[in-house]
Coordinates of C-alpha atoms in Angstrom, one line a residue:
X1251 CA 42.0 -9.1 -10.4
X1252 CA 41.8 -6.3 -12.8
X1253 CA 38.8 -4.7 -11.1
X1254 CA 40.8 -3.8 -8.0
X1255 CA 43.3 -1.7 -10.0
X1256 CA 40.7 1.0 -10.4
X1257 CA 40.3 1.5 -6.7
X1258 CA 42.4 2.4 -3.7
X1259 CA 43.7 -0.4 -1.6
X1260 CA 41.7 0.6 1.5
X1261 CA 38.5 0.2 -0.6
X1262 CA 39.2 -3.4 -1.6
X1263 CA 37.2 -4.9 1.4
X1264 CA 34.1 -2.9 0.4
X1265 CA 34.5 -4.1 -3.2
X1266 CA 34.5 -7.7 -2.0
X1267 CA 31.3 -6.9 -0.1
X1268 CA 29.7 -5.4 -3.2
X1269 CA 30.7 -8.5 -5.3
X1270 CA 29.1 -10.7 -2.7
X1271 CA 25.9 -8.7 -2.8
X1272 CA 25.9 -8.9 -6.6
X1273 CA 26.5 -12.6 -6.6
X1274 CA 23.7 -13.3 -4.1
X1275 CA 21.1 -11.3 -6.1
X1276 CA 22.2 -13.1 -9.2
X1277 CA 22.1 -16.6 -7.7
X1278 CA 18.9 -16.2 -5.6
X1279 CA 17.1 -14.0 -8.1
X1280 CA 16.0 -11.9 -5.1
X1281 CA 16.7 -8.3 -4.1
X1282 CA 19.3 -7.1 -1.6
X1283 CA 18.9 -3.9 0.5
X1284 CA 22.1 -2.4 1.9
X1285 CA 22.7 -0.1 4.9
X1286 CA 23.1 3.7 4.2
X1287 CA 26.2 4.3 2.0
X1288 CA 28.2 7.4 1.7
X1289 CA 28.6 8.9 -1.8
X1290 CA 31.9 7.2 -2.4
X1291 CA 30.5 3.8 -1.6
X1292 CA 27.5 4.5 -3.8
X1293 CA 29.9 5.4 -6.6
X1294 CA 31.8 2.1 -6.1
X1295 CA 28.5 0.1 -6.1
X1296 CA 27.3 1.8 -9.3
X1297 CA 30.6 1.2 -11.1
X1298 CA 30.6 -2.5 -10.2
X1299 CA 26.9 -3.3 -10.6
X1300 CA 25.8 -0.7 -13.1
X1301 CA 26.7 -2.5 -16.3
X1302 CA 25.4 -5.9 -15.3
X1303 CA 22.4 -7.2 -17.2
X1304 CA 21.3 -9.6 -14.5
X1305 CA 21.6 -7.3 -11.5
X1306 CA 20.4 -3.7 -11.3
X1307 CA 20.9 -1.1 -8.6
X1308 CA 19.2 2.1 -7.5
X1309 CA 19.7 4.4 -4.6
X1310 CA 17.5 6.4 -2.2
X1311 CA 18.1 8.2 1.1
X1312 CA 14.7 9.4 2.0
X1313 CA 14.8 12.4 -0.3
X1314 CA 16.3 13.0 -3.7
X1315 CA 19.0 15.4 -2.4
X1316 CA 20.2 13.0 0.4
X1317 CA 23.9 12.4 0.7
X1318 CA 23.8 9.0 2.4
X1319 CA 21.6 6.5 0.6
X1320 CA 20.6 2.9 0.8
X1321 CA 21.4 0.8 -2.3
X1322 CA 18.8 -1.6 -3.6
X1323 CA 20.2 -4.4 -5.8
X1324 CA 17.6 -6.3 -7.7
X1325 CA 16.9 -8.6 -10.6
X1326 CA 15.4 -7.1 -13.8
X1327 CA 11.8 -8.3 -13.1
X1328 CA 11.5 -5.9 -10.1
X1329 CA 10.5 -2.2 -10.4
X1330 CA 11.6 -0.6 -7.1
X1331 CA 9.6 2.1 -5.3
X1332 CA 10.4 4.2 -2.2
X1333 CA 8.9 1.6 0.1
X1334 CA 11.5 -0.9 -0.9
X1335 CA 14.2 1.1 0.8
X1336 CA 12.7 0.8 4.3
X1337 CA 13.6 4.3 5.5
X1338 CA 12.0 6.2 8.4
X1339 CA 12.2 9.9 9.0
X1340 CA 12.3 11.2 12.6
X1341 CA 11.8 14.8 13.8
X1342 CA 13.7 15.6 17.1
X1343 CA 11.4 17.5 19.4
X1344 CA 13.2 19.5 22.2
X1345 CA 13.1 22.9 23.9
X1346 CA 14.9 24.8 21.1
X1347 CA 14.2 28.2 22.8
X1348 CA 16.6 27.3 25.6
X1349 CA 19.0 24.8 24.1
X1350 CA 21.0 24.7 20.8
X1351 CA 21.8 21.4 19.2
X1352 CA 24.2 20.7 16.3
X1353 CA 24.7 18.0 13.8
X1354 CA 27.5 16.4 15.8
X1355 CA 25.3 16.3 19.0
X1356 CA 22.7 14.3 17.1
X1357 CA 25.2 12.0 15.5
X1358 CA 26.9 11.4 18.8
X1359 CA 23.7 10.4 20.5
X1360 CA 22.8 8.0 17.7
X1361 CA 26.2 6.4 17.6
X1362 CA 26.1 5.9 21.4
X1363 CA 23.3 3.4 20.8
X1364 CA 25.8 0.8 19.6
X1365 CA 24.5 0.7 16.0
X1366 CA 26.5 0.9 12.9
X1367 CA 26.8 4.3 11.2
X1368 CA 25.2 2.7 8.2
X1369 CA 21.9 2.4 10.0
X1370 CA 21.5 6.2 9.9
X1371 CA 21.1 8.4 6.9
X1372 CA 21.4 12.2 6.6
X1373 CA 20.9 14.4 9.6
X1374 CA 19.1 17.6 8.6
X1375 CA 19.6 20.7 10.8
X1376 CA 18.1 24.1 9.9
X1377 CA 17.5 26.7 12.5
X1378 CA 16.1 25.0 15.5
X1379 CA 14.6 22.1 13.5
X1380 CA 16.3 18.7 13.4
X1381 CA 15.4 15.6 11.4
X1382 CA 17.2 12.4 10.6
X1383 CA 16.7 9.3 8.5
X1384 CA 17.1 5.8 9.8
X1385 CA 16.8 2.2 8.6
X1386 CA 13.3 1.0 9.4
X1387 CA 14.6 -2.2 11.0
X1388 CA 16.1 -0.3 13.9
X1389 CA 13.5 2.5 14.1
X1390 CA 11.7 1.2 17.1
X1391 CA 15.0 0.6 19.0
X1392 CA 16.1 4.2 18.2
X1393 CA 12.8 5.7 19.3
X1394 CA 12.8 3.7 22.6
X1395 CA 16.4 4.5 23.6
X1396 CA 17.1 8.1 22.4
X1397 CA 15.8 10.2 25.3
X1398 CA 18.6 12.9 25.5
X1399 CA 20.8 14.6 22.9
X1400 CA 23.5 16.8 24.3
X1401 CA 21.9 18.3 27.4
X1402 CA 18.4 18.3 26.0
X1403 CA 15.6 15.9 26.8
X1404 CA 14.1 14.9 23.5
X1405 CA 11.3 12.9 21.9
X1406 CA 11.4 11.5 18.4
X1407 CA 8.4 11.9 16.2
X1408 CA 8.1 9.7 13.0
X1409 CA 7.1 11.7 10.0
X1410 CA 6.3 10.9 6.4
X1411 CA 9.3 11.2 4.1
X1412 CA 7.5 14.0 2.2
X1413 CA 7.9 16.1 5.4
X1414 CA 11.7 16.2 5.1
X1415 CA 13.2 19.7 5.2
X1416 CA 14.4 20.8 1.8
X1417 CA 18.2 21.2 2.3
X1418 CA 20.6 20.9 -0.6
X1419 CA 24.4 21.3 -0.6
X1420 CA 25.9 24.0 -2.6
X1421 CA 29.6 24.5 -3.5
X1422 CA 31.6 27.7 -4.1
X1423 CA 34.0 26.7 -6.8
X1424 CA 37.3 28.1 -8.0
X1425 CA 40.4 27.2 -9.8
X1426 CA 43.7 27.3 -7.8
X1427 CA 47.2 25.9 -8.1
X1428 CA 48.8 23.5 -5.6
X1429 CA 52.4 22.4 -5.2
X1430 CA 51.3 18.8 -5.3
X1431 CA 48.3 16.6 -4.9
X1432 CA 49.3 15.5 -1.4
X1433 CA 46.5 15.8 1.1
X1434 CA 48.2 18.4 3.2
X1435 CA 49.0 20.6 0.2
X1436 CA 45.4 20.4 -1.2
X1437 CA 43.9 21.0 2.3
X1438 CA 46.1 24.0 2.9
X1439 CA 45.1 25.6 -0.3
X1440 CA 41.4 24.8 0.0
X1441 CA 41.0 26.2 3.6
X1442 CA 43.8 28.8 3.3
X1443 CA 45.9 27.3 6.0
X1444 CA 49.7 27.1 6.5
X1445 CA 51.0 23.8 5.2
X1446 CA 52.3 22.9 8.7
X1447 CA 48.8 23.5 10.1
X1448 CA 47.2 21.3 7.5
X1449 CA 49.8 18.6 8.2
X1450 CA 49.1 18.7 11.9
X1451 CA 45.3 18.4 11.3
X1452 CA 45.9 15.3 9.1
X1453 CA 48.3 13.6 11.6
X1454 CA 45.9 14.3 14.4
X1455 CA 43.2 12.3 12.7
X1456 CA 41.0 15.3 12.2
X1457 CA 40.8 15.0 8.4
X1458 CA 38.6 12.7 6.3
X1459 CA 38.8 11.9 2.6
X1460 CA 35.6 10.4 1.2
X1461 CA 34.2 10.0 4.7
X1462 CA 37.2 8.0 6.0
X1463 CA 39.8 9.3 8.4
X1464 CA 43.2 9.7 6.6
X1465 CA 46.1 10.5 8.9
X1466 CA 48.9 10.4 6.3
X1467 CA 49.8 13.9 4.9
X1468 CA 51.3 12.3 1.7
X1469 CA 48.0 10.7 0.8
X1470 CA 47.5 11.5 -2.9
X1471 CA 44.2 13.2 -3.7
X1472 CA 42.3 12.7 -7.0
X1473 CA 39.3 14.1 -8.9
X1474 CA 36.0 13.6 -7.1
X1475 CA 37.6 13.3 -3.6
X1476 CA 35.6 15.0 -0.8
X1477 CA 37.8 16.4 2.0
X1478 CA 36.7 17.5 5.4
X1479 CA 38.6 19.0 8.3
X1480 CA 37.1 19.2 11.7
X1481 CA 36.4 22.9 12.5
X1482 CA 36.9 24.0 8.9
X1483 CA 34.2 22.4 6.9
X1484 CA 34.2 20.4 3.7
X1485 CA 35.7 20.8 0.2
X1486 CA 35.6 18.8 -3.0
X1487 CA 38.3 18.3 -5.6
X1488 CA 36.2 18.6 -8.8
X1489 CA 39.0 18.2 -11.3
X1490 CA 42.7 18.1 -11.9
X1491 CA 43.5 20.2 -15.0
X1492 CA 47.1 19.2 -15.1
X1493 CA 50.6 20.6 -14.3
X1494 CA 51.5 24.2 -14.9
X1495 CA 54.8 25.5 -16.5
X1496 CA 56.1 26.1 -12.9
X1497 CA 55.5 22.4 -12.0
X1498 CA 52.4 23.1 -9.9
X1499 CA 49.0 21.5 -10.3
X1500 CA 46.0 23.4 -11.6
X1501 CA 42.9 22.1 -9.8
X1502 CA 39.3 23.0 -9.5
X1503 CA 38.1 23.0 -5.8
X1504 CA 34.7 23.7 -4.3
X1505 CA 34.1 24.7 -0.7
X1506 CA 30.7 23.8 0.8
X1507 CA 28.7 26.9 1.6

């Protein structure tokens, strides 16, 4: 099918899912709400559904700047509002004067509940404050079962979405040259690492491309890819300007501040 040619092979199962969602909305003339999707998944949904006259799609993650968002696929007669996305905001209350919690502590506690990652949206951490978004259908279960995060005893307080902390991602952009568009080469340049060090990180399963673990150093990166390496942060390949006279690639990369 020609559609699949525009996507990487590992994305084909998700494309099948999106096509199924689209078909269901079209046949039943009723809306479909998805779990929280990462930005790459949102991009795929938009590209597949966006031009359809019978099925429309919009995204919301609790706040406009959210990275992870639920998709709402719907027939043209519906005008969606925030309530259609069934999102709950929780504040984590804990003794922050004595214990420090990080994003990974919160995610680890949530994932230990046995729920899919898609049931949780963004986790907001600023100073000692922590908030996170969750799907409303599992909110009661989360509130009942999350009693500790890391070494801290916690309570979860539901808040209106309007009370979310205003955190937006910013990128420090620059143009650099890389020897190739291989993952280890781009990673080495983005984080100023030795190529061998970058290769080891990839092979150890510590690197993600578009929120998926990639353990092959020869994976070819492309415009729009978001790369993250555990312990080093996140970068984004904004554009590939083309080869230079010395057979290197000129690329525009941003590192998350």
